[in-house]
Tab-separated table of C-alpha atoms in Angstrom:
chain	number	residue	atom	x	y	z
T	207	UNK	CA	80.513	115.810	110.451
T	208	UNK	CA	84.180	114.878	110.346
T	209	UNK	CA	85.143	111.621	109.217
T	210	UNK	CA	86.633	110.827	112.605
T	211	UNK	CA	83.340	111.236	114.497
T	212	UNK	CA	81.298	109.351	111.502
T	213	UNK	CA	83.469	106.274	111.830
T	214	UNK	CA	83.585	106.266	115.490
T	215	UNK	CA	79.542	106.795	115.493
T	216	UNK	CA	79.149	104.081	112.968
T	217	UNK	CA	81.385	101.602	115.038
T	218	UNK	CA	79.463	102.544	118.126
T	219	UNK	CA	76.023	101.872	116.559
T	220	UNK	CA	77.325	98.507	115.293
T	221	UNK	CA	78.685	97.713	118.664
T	222	UNK	CA	75.133	98.495	120.207
T	223	UNK	CA	73.253	96.448	117.737
T	224	UNK	CA	75.750	93.358	118.174
T	225	UNK	CA	75.344	93.900	122.055
T	226	UNK	CA	71.675	94.084	121.886
T	227	UNK	CA	71.237	90.922	119.758
T	228	UNK	CA	73.712	89.109	121.793
T	229	UNK	CA	72.031	90.033	124.841
T	230	UNK	CA	68.452	88.691	123.388
T	231	UNK	CA	70.106	85.473	122.259
T	232	UNK	CA	71.639	85.028	125.642
T	233	UNK	CA	68.483	85.856	127.490
T	234	UNK	CA	66.414	83.561	125.301
T	235	UNK	CA	68.705	80.356	125.675
T	236	UNK	CA	69.940	80.891	129.117
T	237	UNK	CA	66.807	79.815	130.607
T	238	UNK	CA	66.575	76.708	128.853
T	239	UNK	CA	70.116	75.864	129.587
T	240	UNK	CA	69.425	76.316	133.341
T	241	UNK	CA	66.317	74.198	133.147
T	242	UNK	CA	68.052	71.471	131.451
T	243	UNK	CA	71.148	71.700	133.658
T	244	UNK	CA	68.921	71.572	136.801
T	245	UNK	CA	66.899	68.677	135.525
T	246	UNK	CA	69.943	66.716	135.044
T	247	UNK	CA	71.243	67.440	138.475
T	248	UNK	CA	68.149	66.401	140.106
T	249	UNK	CA	67.698	63.005	137.746
T	250	UNK	CA	71.484	62.294	138.780
T	251	UNK	CA	70.980	62.725	142.584
T	252	UNK	CA	67.676	60.695	142.369
T	253	UNK	CA	69.212	58.001	140.616
T	254	UNK	CA	72.122	57.707	142.973
T	255	UNK	CA	69.805	57.405	145.890
T	256	UNK	CA	67.739	54.763	144.276
T	257	UNK	CA	70.788	52.724	143.531
T	258	UNK	CA	71.718	52.920	147.150
T	259	UNK	CA	68.168	51.763	148.126
T	260	UNK	CA	68.397	48.807	145.725
T	261	UNK	CA	71.694	47.586	147.271
T	262	UNK	CA	70.073	47.583	150.880
T	263	UNK	CA	66.897	45.694	150.128
T	264	UNK	CA	63.288	46.174	149.316
T	265	UNK	CA	62.366	48.085	152.314
T	266	UNK	CA	63.012	51.748	152.423
T	267	UNK	CA	64.651	52.416	155.956
T	268	UNK	CA	64.162	55.854	157.719
T	269	UNK	CA	68.041	56.588	157.495
T	270	UNK	CA	67.747	56.205	153.913
T	271	UNK	CA	65.081	58.842	153.714
T	272	UNK	CA	67.082	60.938	155.768
T	273	UNK	CA	69.994	60.389	153.435
T	274	UNK	CA	67.929	61.541	150.648
T	275	UNK	CA	67.120	64.680	152.131
T	276	UNK	CA	70.794	65.249	152.607
T	277	UNK	CA	71.479	64.354	149.115
T	278	UNK	CA	69.165	66.963	147.427
T	279	UNK	CA	70.119	69.823	149.668
T	280	UNK	CA	71.882	72.515	147.565
T	281	UNK	CA	71.650	76.402	147.144
T	282	UNK	CA	68.179	75.879	145.711
T	283	UNK	CA	64.949	74.742	147.053
T	284	UNK	CA	64.080	71.277	146.284
T	285	UNK	CA	60.793	69.692	146.861
T	286	UNK	CA	60.745	65.790	147.509
T	287	UNK	CA	57.833	63.362	147.049
T	288	UNK	CA	58.298	59.538	147.786
T	289	UNK	CA	55.482	57.462	147.039
T	290	UNK	CA	54.947	53.854	148.069
T	291	UNK	CA	52.494	51.227	146.949
T	292	UNK	CA	48.862	52.302	146.935
T	293	UNK	CA	49.971	56.078	146.584
T	294	UNK	CA	51.185	56.008	150.106
T	295	UNK	CA	53.334	58.918	151.064
T	296	UNK	CA	56.396	57.702	152.443
T	297	UNK	CA	58.322	61.031	152.643
T	298	UNK	CA	57.649	64.384	151.456
T	299	UNK	CA	58.681	68.130	151.707
T	300	UNK	CA	55.576	69.575	150.010
T	301	UNK	CA	53.111	71.580	152.029
T	302	UNK	CA	49.728	69.445	152.846
T	303	UNK	CA	47.636	71.845	151.069
T	304	UNK	CA	49.260	71.274	147.507
T	305	UNK	CA	50.085	67.473	148.259
T	306	UNK	CA	46.973	66.133	146.715
T	307	UNK	CA	47.628	68.492	143.647
T	308	UNK	CA	50.883	67.097	143.316
T	309	UNK	CA	49.781	63.558	143.443
T	310	UNK	CA	46.842	64.033	141.000
T	311	UNK	CA	49.348	65.961	138.574
T	312	UNK	CA	51.664	62.801	138.746
T	313	UNK	CA	48.731	60.495	138.219
T	314	UNK	CA	47.659	62.379	135.027
T	315	UNK	CA	51.104	62.243	133.701
T	316	UNK	CA	51.579	58.646	134.218
T	317	UNK	CA	48.241	57.881	132.659
T	318	UNK	CA	49.062	59.821	129.494
T	319	UNK	CA	52.529	58.703	129.297
T	320	UNK	CA	53.931	62.203	129.260
T	321	UNK	CA	57.288	63.001	130.287
T	322	UNK	CA	57.280	67.091	130.445
T	323	UNK	CA	59.759	68.606	132.756
T	324	UNK	CA	57.866	71.646	133.539
T	325	UNK	CA	54.656	71.420	135.772
T	326	UNK	CA	52.314	74.003	136.728
T	327	UNK	CA	51.213	73.697	140.187
T	328	UNK	CA	49.057	76.475	141.499
T	329	UNK	CA	50.652	79.605	140.063
T	330	UNK	CA	54.094	78.489	139.903
T	331	UNK	CA	56.221	76.469	137.245
T	332	UNK	CA	58.317	73.557	138.670
T	333	UNK	CA	61.062	71.519	137.034
T	334	UNK	CA	60.059	68.030	137.870
T	335	UNK	CA	62.050	64.669	137.783
T	336	UNK	CA	60.083	61.356	138.336
T	337	UNK	CA	62.005	58.206	138.931
T	338	UNK	CA	60.534	54.700	139.321
T	339	UNK	CA	61.636	52.427	141.832
T	340	UNK	CA	62.344	48.847	140.854
T	341	UNK	CA	60.272	47.294	143.757
T	342	UNK	CA	56.860	48.640	142.419
T	343	UNK	CA	55.552	50.201	139.231
T	344	UNK	CA	53.574	52.535	141.455
T	345	UNK	CA	56.501	53.588	143.642
T	346	UNK	CA	58.049	56.735	142.537
T	347	UNK	CA	60.438	59.339	143.520
T	348	UNK	CA	59.628	62.941	142.670
T	349	UNK	CA	62.002	65.887	142.842
T	350	UNK	CA	60.982	69.238	142.038
T	351	UNK	CA	62.471	72.686	141.983
T	352	UNK	CA	60.565	76.042	141.248
T	353	UNK	CA	61.465	77.896	138.062
T	354	UNK	CA	61.012	81.197	139.573
T	355	UNK	CA	64.567	80.841	141.034
T	356	UNK	CA	66.200	80.118	137.668
T	357	UNK	CA	64.440	83.095	136.248
T	358	UNK	CA	65.810	85.281	138.942
T	359	UNK	CA	69.200	83.629	138.228
T	360	UNK	CA	68.919	84.342	134.625
T	361	UNK	CA	68.195	87.911	135.198
T	362	UNK	CA	71.198	88.086	137.364
T	363	UNK	CA	73.256	86.480	134.842
T	364	UNK	CA	71.766	88.309	131.865
T	365	UNK	CA	72.481	91.639	133.888
T	366	UNK	CA	76.124	90.676	134.456
T	367	UNK	CA	76.613	89.828	130.789
T	368	UNK	CA	74.886	93.007	129.841
T	369	UNK	CA	77.026	95.017	132.074
T	370	UNK	CA	80.206	93.120	130.806
T	371	UNK	CA	79.147	93.817	127.059
T	372	UNK	CA	78.254	97.517	127.860
T	373	UNK	CA	81.696	97.968	129.477
T	374	UNK	CA	83.567	96.132	126.548
T	375	UNK	CA	81.561	98.286	123.972
T	376	UNK	CA	82.610	101.444	125.742
T	377	UNK	CA	86.032	100.519	125.866
T	378	UNK	CA	85.956	99.211	122.165
T	379	UNK	CA	84.516	102.529	121.308
T	380	UNK	CA	87.099	104.588	123.259
T	381	UNK	CA	90.035	102.348	121.596
T	382	UNK	CA	88.349	102.699	118.129
T	383	UNK	CA	88.375	106.452	118.404
T	384	UNK	CA	91.990	106.541	119.109
T	385	UNK	CA	92.703	104.277	116.372
T	386	UNK	CA	90.368	106.011	113.863
T	387	UNK	CA	92.034	109.216	114.815
T	388	UNK	CA	95.527	107.930	114.267
T	389	UNK	CA	94.392	106.899	110.589
T	390	UNK	CA	92.246	109.985	109.903
T	391	UNK	CA	94.705	112.520	111.207
T	392	UNK	CA	97.292	111.582	108.471
T	393	UNK	CA	94.392	112.019	105.967
T	394	UNK	CA	93.550	115.453	107.203
T	395	UNK	CA	97.054	116.722	107.091
T	396	UNK	CA	97.173	115.067	103.667
T	397	UNK	CA	94.358	117.085	102.593
T	398	UNK	CA	96.145	120.374	103.522
T	399	UNK	CA	99.280	119.324	101.404
T	400	UNK	CA	97.052	118.370	98.527
T	401	UNK	CA	95.651	121.936	98.801
T	402	UNK	CA	99.130	123.275	98.490
T	403	UNK	CA	99.409	121.359	95.241
T	404	UNK	CA	96.239	122.723	94.117
T	405	UNK	CA	97.636	126.442	94.798
T	406	UNK	CA	100.984	125.301	93.088
T	407	UNK	CA	102.911	125.737	96.193
T	408	UNK	CA	104.932	122.397	95.280
T	409	UNK	CA	108.054	123.317	97.234
T	410	UNK	CA	106.115	123.766	100.439
T	411	UNK	CA	104.611	120.250	100.382
T	412	UNK	CA	105.729	118.113	103.528
T	413	UNK	CA	106.129	114.259	103.863
T	414	UNK	CA	103.404	113.239	106.391
T	415	UNK	CA	104.233	110.557	108.807
T	416	UNK	CA	101.912	107.431	108.624
T	417	UNK	CA	101.766	103.791	108.287
T	418	UNK	CA	100.347	101.265	105.927
T	419	UNK	CA	98.454	102.107	102.914
T	420	UNK	CA	98.210	105.775	103.843
T	421	UNK	CA	102.089	106.030	103.901
T	422	UNK	CA	102.245	104.891	100.339
T	423	UNK	CA	99.664	107.587	99.502
T	424	UNK	CA	101.587	110.414	101.373
T	425	UNK	CA	104.684	109.329	99.581
T	426	UNK	CA	103.140	109.418	96.317
T	427	UNK	CA	101.699	112.903	97.062
T	428	UNK	CA	105.022	114.035	98.247
T	429	UNK	CA	107.094	112.826	95.162
T	430	UNK	CA	104.287	113.977	92.885
T	431	UNK	CA	104.629	117.311	94.382
T	432	UNK	CA	108.546	117.236	93.961
T	433	UNK	CA	108.279	116.112	90.406
T	434	UNK	CA	105.695	118.928	89.535
T	435	UNK	CA	107.993	121.408	91.341
T	436	UNK	CA	110.851	120.376	89.138
T	437	UNK	CA	108.563	120.468	86.196
T	438	UNK	CA	107.344	123.985	86.915
T	439	UNK	CA	110.886	124.989	87.501
T	440	UNK	CA	111.916	123.342	84.116
T	441	UNK	CA	109.075	125.107	82.476
T	442	UNK	CA	110.060	128.562	83.844
T	443	UNK	CA	113.535	127.766	82.640
T	444	UNK	CA	112.361	126.497	79.401
T	445	UNK	CA	110.822	129.728	78.385
T	446	UNK	CA	113.642	131.669	79.690
T	447	UNK	CA	116.153	129.695	77.821
T	448	UNK	CA	113.863	129.595	74.786
T	449	UNK	CA	113.507	133.448	74.538
T	450	UNK	CA	117.124	133.672	75.004
T	451	UNK	CA	117.975	131.006	72.220
T	452	UNK	CA	115.368	132.678	69.830
T	453	UNK	CA	116.415	136.161	70.762
T	454	UNK	CA	119.991	135.819	69.924
T	455	UNK	CA	119.679	134.900	66.128
T	456	UNK	CA	117.092	137.237	65.616
T	457	UNK	CA	119.140	140.122	67.003
T	458	UNK	CA	121.976	139.193	64.752
T	459	UNK	CA	119.711	138.998	61.836
T	460	UNK	CA	117.854	141.989	62.739
T	461	UNK	CA	121.200	144.148	63.155
T	462	UNK	CA	122.779	143.021	59.829
T	463	UNK	CA	119.702	143.450	57.910
T	464	UNK	CA	119.120	146.866	59.180
T	465	UNK	CA	122.752	147.729	58.610
T	466	UNK	CA	122.722	146.601	55.064
T	467	UNK	CA	119.460	148.442	54.538
T	468	UNK	CA	120.765	151.546	55.810
T	469	UNK	CA	124.112	151.394	53.929
T	470	UNK	CA	126.149	150.777	57.077
T	471	UNK	CA	127.572	147.500	55.577
T	472	UNK	CA	128.733	147.637	51.979
T	473	UNK	CA	130.733	145.445	49.582
T	474	UNK	CA	132.505	142.740	51.492
T	475	UNK	CA	131.055	143.646	54.763
T	476	UNK	CA	127.554	143.293	53.372
T	477	UNK	CA	128.411	140.034	52.126
T	478	UNK	CA	129.511	138.532	55.382
T	479	UNK	CA	126.572	140.213	56.942
T	480	UNK	CA	124.299	137.985	54.579
T	481	UNK	CA	126.246	134.920	55.378
T	482	UNK	CA	125.626	135.701	58.932
T	483	UNK	CA	121.962	136.197	58.223
T	484	UNK	CA	121.747	132.782	56.585
T	485	UNK	CA	123.711	131.039	59.301
T	486	UNK	CA	121.428	132.626	62.194
T	487	UNK	CA	118.326	131.819	59.884
T	488	UNK	CA	119.327	128.058	59.543
T	489	UNK	CA	120.151	127.941	63.374
T	490	UNK	CA	116.826	129.434	64.019
T	491	UNK	CA	115.094	126.938	61.927
T	492	UNK	CA	116.914	124.139	63.589
T	493	UNK	CA	115.816	125.491	66.887
T	494	UNK	CA	112.157	125.682	65.866
T	495	UNK	CA	112.157	122.376	64.108
T	496	UNK	CA	113.499	120.544	67.085
T	497	UNK	CA	111.106	122.583	69.491
T	498	UNK	CA	108.088	121.324	67.408
T	499	UNK	CA	109.520	117.790	67.031
T	500	UNK	CA	110.013	117.689	71.119
T	501	UNK	CA	106.471	118.932	71.335
T	502	UNK	CA	105.030	116.269	69.230
T	503	UNK	CA	106.902	113.583	70.754
T	504	UNK	CA	105.589	114.415	74.223
T	505	UNK	CA	102.010	115.027	73.106
T	506	UNK	CA	100.843	113.072	69.897
T	507	UNK	CA	99.839	109.492	70.417
T	508	UNK	CA	100.046	108.074	66.757
T	509	UNK	CA	103.596	109.570	66.125
T	510	UNK	CA	105.306	106.235	66.628
T	511	UNK	CA	104.862	103.152	64.280
T	512	UNK	CA	106.942	100.395	65.993
T	513	UNK	CA	108.319	97.368	64.135
T	514	UNK	CA	111.045	94.851	64.947
T	515	UNK	CA	114.407	96.171	64.779
T	516	UNK	CA	118.039	94.789	65.382
T	517	UNK	CA	119.799	96.704	67.835
T	518	UNK	CA	123.233	95.913	66.298
T	519	UNK	CA	122.226	97.022	62.845
T	520	UNK	CA	120.614	100.304	64.407
T	521	UNK	CA	124.000	101.118	66.055
T	522	UNK	CA	126.123	100.537	62.984
T	523	UNK	CA	123.719	102.773	60.743
T	524	UNK	CA	124.240	105.588	63.708
T	525	UNK	CA	127.922	105.073	63.416
T	526	UNK	CA	127.979	105.379	59.588
T	527	UNK	CA	125.848	108.450	59.598
T	528	UNK	CA	128.263	110.078	62.039
T	529	UNK	CA	131.410	108.982	59.879
T	530	UNK	CA	132.098	112.582	58.572
T	531	UNK	CA	132.005	114.041	62.129
T	532	UNK	CA	134.231	111.362	63.566
T	533	UNK	CA	136.867	112.014	60.651
T	534	UNK	CA	136.719	115.741	61.534
T	535	UNK	CA	137.161	115.392	65.308
T	536	UNK	CA	139.715	112.327	64.874
T	537	UNK	CA	137.491	109.938	67.075
T	538	UNK	CA	137.134	106.180	66.398
T	539	UNK	CA	134.204	104.176	67.737
T	540	UNK	CA	134.221	100.663	68.765
T	541	UNK	CA	131.068	98.467	68.868
T	542	UNK	CA	131.054	95.714	71.139
T	543	UNK	CA	128.039	93.175	71.261
T	544	UNK	CA	127.992	90.685	73.921
T	545	UNK	CA	124.475	89.225	72.912
T	546	UNK	CA	123.161	87.124	69.956
T	547	UNK	CA	121.555	89.845	67.684
T	548	UNK	CA	119.191	91.407	70.390
T	549	UNK	CA	115.934	92.674	68.796
T	550	UNK	CA	113.392	95.472	69.997
T	551	UNK	CA	110.324	96.808	69.046
T	552	UNK	CA	110.620	100.538	68.265
T	553	UNK	CA	109.949	103.081	65.691
T	554	UNK	CA	113.339	102.563	63.701
T	555	UNK	CA	113.701	106.194	62.412
T	556	UNK	CA	113.020	107.897	65.700
T	557	UNK	CA	114.973	105.489	67.850
T	558	UNK	CA	117.788	105.983	65.255
T	559	UNK	CA	117.424	109.799	65.909
T	560	UNK	CA	117.878	109.202	69.829
T	561	UNK	CA	121.006	107.224	69.323
T	562	UNK	CA	122.305	109.833	66.838
T	563	UNK	CA	121.803	112.607	69.271
T	564	UNK	CA	123.664	110.898	72.150
T	565	UNK	CA	126.518	109.478	69.847
T	566	UNK	CA	126.696	112.905	68.128
T	567	UNK	CA	127.094	114.424	71.637
T	568	UNK	CA	129.862	111.682	72.598
T	569	UNK	CA	131.686	112.470	69.411
T	570	UNK	CA	131.980	116.160	70.106
T	571	UNK	CA	133.219	115.579	73.629
T	572	UNK	CA	135.379	112.547	73.110
T	573	UNK	CA	139.240	112.797	72.855
T	574	UNK	CA	140.082	110.012	70.650
T	575	UNK	CA	137.878	106.965	71.445
T	576	UNK	CA	134.064	105.891	72.041
T	577	UNK	CA	132.987	102.543	72.901
T	578	UNK	CA	129.377	101.295	72.350
T	579	UNK	CA	128.512	98.316	74.541
T	580	UNK	CA	125.254	95.952	73.756
T	581	UNK	CA	124.347	93.532	76.199
T	582	UNK	CA	121.189	91.512	77.471
T	583	UNK	CA	120.333	91.559	81.166
T	584	UNK	CA	117.005	90.704	82.799
T	585	UNK	CA	115.068	90.576	79.625
T	586	UNK	CA	116.317	93.861	78.598
T	587	UNK	CA	119.004	95.067	76.431
T	588	UNK	CA	121.633	97.859	77.606
T	589	UNK	CA	123.195	100.170	75.243
T	590	UNK	CA	126.075	101.873	76.735
T	591	UNK	CA	127.997	104.759	75.112
T	592	UNK	CA	131.139	105.645	76.517
T	593	UNK	CA	133.690	108.242	75.664
T	594	UNK	CA	137.070	109.109	76.943
T	595	UNK	CA	136.360	112.905	77.435
T	596	UNK	CA	136.222	115.196	80.443
T	597	UNK	CA	132.885	113.790	81.557
T	598	UNK	CA	129.539	115.454	82.684
T	599	UNK	CA	129.994	118.718	85.131
T	600	UNK	CA	128.315	117.628	88.542
T	601	UNK	CA	126.065	120.846	88.381
T	602	UNK	CA	124.945	119.860	84.822
T	603	UNK	CA	124.086	116.068	85.551
T	604	UNK	CA	120.702	116.447	87.106
T	605	UNK	CA	119.273	118.680	84.434
T	606	UNK	CA	121.073	117.112	81.670
T	607	UNK	CA	117.959	115.805	79.751
T	608	UNK	CA	116.114	119.114	80.246
T	609	UNK	CA	115.367	121.382	77.363
T	610	UNK	CA	117.844	124.215	76.418
T	611	UNK	CA	120.489	122.605	78.761
T	612	UNK	CA	123.867	122.386	77.155
T	613	UNK	CA	127.247	122.043	78.024
T	614	UNK	CA	130.537	122.873	76.410
T	615	UNK	CA	130.317	122.532	72.503
T	616	UNK	CA	126.418	122.270	72.705
T	617	UNK	CA	124.109	123.184	70.079
T	618	UNK	CA	120.590	123.720	70.571
T	619	UNK	CA	120.179	122.028	73.880
T	620	UNK	CA	117.279	119.966	72.723
T	621	UNK	CA	118.811	116.729	71.470
T	622	UNK	CA	119.149	114.955	74.770
T	623	UNK	CA	115.601	116.115	75.504
T	624	UNK	CA	114.481	114.734	72.418
T	625	UNK	CA	116.272	111.527	72.923
T	626	UNK	CA	114.789	110.952	76.347
T	627	UNK	CA	111.403	111.713	74.846
T	628	UNK	CA	111.900	109.012	72.163
T	629	UNK	CA	113.367	106.381	74.498
T	630	UNK	CA	110.560	106.733	77.088
T	631	UNK	CA	107.781	106.791	74.476
T	632	UNK	CA	109.463	103.568	73.345
T	633	UNK	CA	109.070	101.899	76.614
T	634	UNK	CA	112.784	102.293	77.705
T	635	UNK	CA	114.938	104.403	79.939
T	636	UNK	CA	117.970	106.609	79.488
T	637	UNK	CA	120.256	107.800	82.170
T	638	UNK	CA	123.593	109.438	82.112
T	639	UNK	CA	126.801	109.550	84.539
T	640	UNK	CA	130.520	109.762	84.480
T	641	UNK	CA	132.734	106.671	84.345
T	642	UNK	CA	136.420	106.034	84.826
T	643	UNK	CA	137.332	107.789	81.656
T	644	UNK	CA	134.522	109.976	80.583
T	645	UNK	CA	130.658	110.424	80.225
T	646	UNK	CA	128.447	107.221	80.324
T	647	UNK	CA	125.134	107.140	78.554
T	648	UNK	CA	123.141	104.067	79.192
T	649	UNK	CA	119.644	103.025	77.242
T	650	UNK	CA	117.736	100.115	78.561
T	651	UNK	CA	114.919	98.720	76.417
T	652	UNK	CA	112.820	95.764	76.743
T	653	UNK	CA	113.871	92.913	74.585
T	654	UNK	CA	111.476	91.418	71.793
T	655	UNK	CA	111.173	87.628	72.257
T	656	UNK	CA	109.679	85.886	69.420
């Protein structure tokens, strides 16, 4: 069964149970409330009449009895029994056949000093109110109304309430169906999009319109598919680039080796061929070493051994190691620190390698000057490396940190990918862009607070 129908069915069953329990409780307490309300009404009317009798004197006049009849007239049948001294019936609406039974019942109640509101006379139950008159203990006013009418009223009220509850339940079930459908429909469509991810059709995944928490899930699935699509594309690009980068030096090595073996290259040509073989072998070794390093950085867990490191000292170490390259390219580096010796928790050697890769890239592309800015912001340290070169081409910028992506004067195309892996594994972020004069690389790392 579909989730839509299961939720609607569960909600409908819950409403039926709640409606049934409510109807049972209403039916149970309604009669008691009606009886109590009727008793109070009779007692109030009887008391009002007695107060008027007291004001007029000891003798009950005929017009006062008529007023009593008018006083208790309502939409329900009310029996009246007015007893005087020595059980003399002064006025009654009771049938003569049951009058003696009423008087005997009243006498038994008085002797037992009981004040029960429900009397059984014959086969009927009555709500009874007895009020003594001040001019004699034996003088009483008895007002009674049958319970049967209240039971009929209860059934009518219960039926109306049940009909209202049933109508409300039906409307609630219909409303819940549409509300549930509005919630389940995005989930059903989301299932289809997830199946596309399962079949690796990442580029076909669409954003599902939804609201609330479901919208967050759909966004996560959509962005996950985009990221997987980019990763899948980068993996394909990686294999293509890797095969090309490895194939080129291998072809050179093979060509010169076969030429020397077959005697095609002799003398000075053979020596030059051997130099090319050594150079390409070294280049091939560097590519393989960096590929292995990058694989380790992205997979091994115990590769990093962090400790407290001074950012300023680490930057100065990187500048010192690149001093020969700076002299060769005629580039100077200025370090500006706007913080009081910020410290971070990283693996110093690996983080130094990340900075060296970025800074070496800047030295190769700068014209004359590189600025390294260090500052603290929002409990992070920002390391900006800014050169005055031509900047990063717009078509290269989105994939700059991918493997084997290299621009002008690039070497293996793995340096920036290694830097990103090191920085992210150290808990930071790295980004690149173009500034007013050239390329700008920013490393953001959480500060170490002692």
